[in-house]
Amino acid sequence: MSRAVVLLSGGLDSCVSAALAAETHDELYFLHADYGQRTEARERQAFEELAEAFSAKGQLVVSLKHLEDIGGSSLTDTSMEVTEADLESEEIPSSYVPFRNANLLAVATSWAEVLEADAIVVGAVSEDSSGYPDCRPEFFRDFEQVINSGSKPDTHIRIETPIIALSKKEIVETGLRLKAPIEKTWSCYRSEDQACGSCDSCALRLRGFYQAGAFDPIPYKVRPEYR
Amino acid sequence: MSRAVVLLSGGLDSCVSAALAAETHDELYFLHADYGQRTEARERQAFEELAEAFSAKGQLVVSLKHLEDIGGSSLTDTSMEVTEADLESEEIPSSYVPFRNANLLAVATSWAEVLEADAIVVGAVSEDSSGYPDCRPEFFRDFEQVINSGSKPDTHIRIETPIIALSKKEIVETGLRLKAPIEKTWSCYRSEDQACGSCDSCALRLRGFYQAGAFDPIPYKVRPEYR
């Protein structure tokens, strides 16, 4: 019997990661965090619909509102602008929430230790990604080491990042192949009714669908042309 | 200018660590977490009085109530008993909150990154301690590595554990030498008006004062005899 805690924001990447996790684990436990991000209500809806679609064995929604109090990110601070996507830039974007993934992984590990789960599944993407430092493979490798040194001797939890080396095109292709419920996901950083089509997250997602020769089923205000 | 984020539960260990941090850092920022522990109201009072006594430059109180939802500890689950102290046992006590210190350090790092602080100060004790896996030196060393790999390239944060190798006797002696405001601290896991004198935390503290030949100034229901 293999149990996994799956970090599920409600976006495309976490949905495809959950679909891959469903192939190798018997029971999935879905974890979602509200950290004061602008589009949390819409993300939460996606989380709940995805948990149902995947028949999650357990669900946990946690509040990490202190990340909003601490600030430093356009994702949680509405006085900062969510910048237009620049997919060529090497800068860390303003949407970076300082050390967010470590906060999420710490919660996931506490839950996984009590559940006696063997894995935590994270939909982080390193290549073709947003440039966040807490999405790099070495960060996850080091966090796995911290779990090892900071939990009970009989606790053994792997961190699985099944899409970390995939391009957005490959993530879309994988989701379509596995018939993942992509139509229930939400990725936009800016709005909750129609995706804006021009923030970092929308731009990466739409380019991925374009490169995969597929149509993104969620509603957009504007669909930019890619070639 | 050196800034440090100090994890301050309100207990003896964090108070003495703050006193040591005040000797080497120009500005202290105090961080306290409510994770549903039984004696949080009394700990919070101690935190506020200590923040004032140390003239903290900033204060942040965060809610990590999900640790209570996740459970697995007698410190947060009132249906579990807080066991009597057994200072000779090698078992992990029921008061262990799964991976709590990683949750705290993740918050501290997010705050430290925004503050541009150089250090996080933790009053963990390894020797003569409670046997929690997330209090071991290798856990903190590994977490420092995670900070390095998961934060911005120009973020450099050390984890300082100034009392990790001290016995409780030495912690008491250090606190007295530095005139730390020990009378404002609270350590009991069970009660909030008078310390119980017999939980792990009280037993370790009272033995430390006894071995240092000093009198613990906080009120106890019962003061066991040590020799």
Coordinates of C-alpha atoms in Angstrom, one line a residue, chain A residues 88-219:
Chain A
E88 CA 13.1 35.3 -22.1
S89 CA 14.1 37.1 -18.8
E90 CA 16.5 35.5 -16.4
E91 CA 15.4 37.7 -13.5
I92 CA 13.3 36.3 -10.6
P93 CA 9.8 37.6 -11.3
S94 CA 7.9 39.8 -8.9
S95 CA 5.4 37.0 -8.4
Y96 CA 8.1 35.0 -6.4
V97 CA 6.7 34.4 -2.9
P98 CA 9.8 34.2 -0.6
F99 CA 10.5 30.5 0.3
R100 CA 6.9 29.5 -0.3
N101 CA 7.6 26.0 -1.4
A102 CA 9.5 25.3 1.8
N103 CA 6.5 26.4 3.8
L104 CA 4.3 24.1 1.7
L105 CA 6.7 21.1 2.0
A106 CA 7.0 21.5 5.8
V107 CA 3.2 21.3 6.1
A108 CA 3.2 18.3 3.7
T109 CA 5.8 16.5 5.7
S110 CA 4.0 17.0 9.0
W111 CA 0.9 15.5 7.4
A112 CA 2.8 12.7 5.6
E113 CA 4.5 11.8 8.8
V114 CA 1.2 11.4 10.6
L115 CA -0.4 9.5 7.6
E116 CA 2.7 7.3 7.3
A117 CA 2.8 8.2 3.6
D118 CA 5.9 7.4 1.6
A119 CA 6.0 10.3 -0.8
I120 CA 5.2 14.0 -1.3
V121 CA 4.4 14.9 -4.9
V122 CA 5.1 18.4 -6.1
G123 CA 4.3 19.8 -9.5
A124 CA 7.3 22.0 -9.7
V125 CA 8.9 22.7 -13.1
S126 CA 12.5 23.7 -13.4
E127 CA 13.1 23.9 -17.2
D128 CA 10.9 26.3 -19.2
S129 CA 9.8 27.7 -15.9
S130 CA 9.4 30.9 -14.0
G131 CA 12.9 31.1 -12.5
Y132 CA 11.8 30.7 -8.9
P133 CA 14.7 29.5 -6.7
D134 CA 12.4 27.1 -4.8
C135 CA 11.5 25.2 -7.9
R136 CA 15.1 23.9 -8.6
P137 CA 15.9 20.2 -8.4
E138 CA 18.7 20.9 -5.8
F139 CA 16.1 22.6 -3.5
F140 CA 13.9 19.4 -3.5
R141 CA 16.9 17.1 -3.1
D142 CA 18.1 19.2 -0.1
F143 CA 14.6 19.3 1.4
E144 CA 14.4 15.5 1.2
Q145 CA 17.6 15.4 3.3
V146 CA 16.0 17.8 5.9
I147 CA 13.0 15.4 6.1
N148 CA 15.4 12.6 6.8
S149 CA 17.3 14.4 9.5
G150 CA 14.3 16.1 11.1
S151 CA 11.6 13.4 11.4
K152 CA 11.2 10.2 13.3
P153 CA 13.7 7.4 12.6
D154 CA 11.0 5.2 11.0
T155 CA 9.7 8.0 8.8
H156 CA 10.9 7.7 5.2
I157 CA 9.4 10.2 2.8
R158 CA 10.6 10.8 -0.8
I159 CA 9.9 14.0 -2.6
E160 CA 8.7 13.3 -6.1
T161 CA 8.8 16.0 -8.8
P162 CA 7.5 14.0 -11.8
I163 CA 7.4 16.9 -14.2
I164 CA 10.3 19.0 -13.1
A165 CA 12.4 18.3 -16.2
L166 CA 9.5 18.6 -18.7
S167 CA 8.7 21.6 -20.9
K168 CA 5.2 23.0 -20.8
K169 CA 4.6 21.4 -24.2
E170 CA 5.5 18.0 -22.7
I171 CA 3.3 18.7 -19.6
V172 CA 0.3 19.4 -21.8
E173 CA 1.0 16.3 -23.9
T174 CA 1.3 14.2 -20.7
G175 CA -1.9 15.5 -19.4
L176 CA -3.8 14.8 -22.6
R177 CA -2.3 11.3 -22.8
L178 CA -3.4 10.5 -19.2
K179 CA -6.8 12.1 -19.8
A180 CA -6.1 14.4 -16.8
P181 CA -9.1 16.8 -16.0
I182 CA -7.3 19.8 -17.4
E183 CA -10.6 21.6 -18.0
K184 CA -11.0 21.9 -14.2
T185 CA -7.6 23.6 -13.6
W186 CA -6.8 27.3 -13.0
S187 CA -3.4 28.9 -13.6
C188 CA -4.0 32.7 -14.0
Y189 CA -2.3 34.9 -11.4
R190 CA -4.6 37.9 -12.1
S191 CA -8.2 37.0 -12.5
E192 CA -10.8 34.5 -11.5
D193 CA -13.6 34.6 -14.1
Q194 CA -11.6 34.6 -17.4
A195 CA -7.8 34.0 -17.4
C196 CA -6.0 37.2 -18.4
G197 CA -3.8 35.5 -21.0
S198 CA -0.8 37.7 -20.4
C199 CA 0.7 37.1 -16.9
D200 CA 3.7 34.8 -16.6
S201 CA 1.5 31.8 -15.7
C202 CA -1.0 32.3 -18.6
A203 CA 1.8 33.0 -21.1
L204 CA 3.7 29.8 -20.2
R205 CA 0.5 27.7 -20.3
L206 CA -0.8 29.1 -23.6
R207 CA 2.6 28.7 -25.2
G208 CA 2.7 25.0 -24.0
F209 CA -0.7 24.3 -25.5
Y210 CA 0.3 26.0 -28.8
Q211 CA 3.5 24.0 -29.0
A212 CA 1.6 20.8 -28.3
G213 CA -0.8 21.6 -31.1
A214 CA -3.7 21.5 -28.6
F215 CA -6.4 23.9 -27.5
D216 CA -6.6 25.1 -23.9
P217 CA -10.2 24.5 -22.8
I218 CA -10.4 27.1 -20.1
P219 CA -11.8 30.6 -20.8

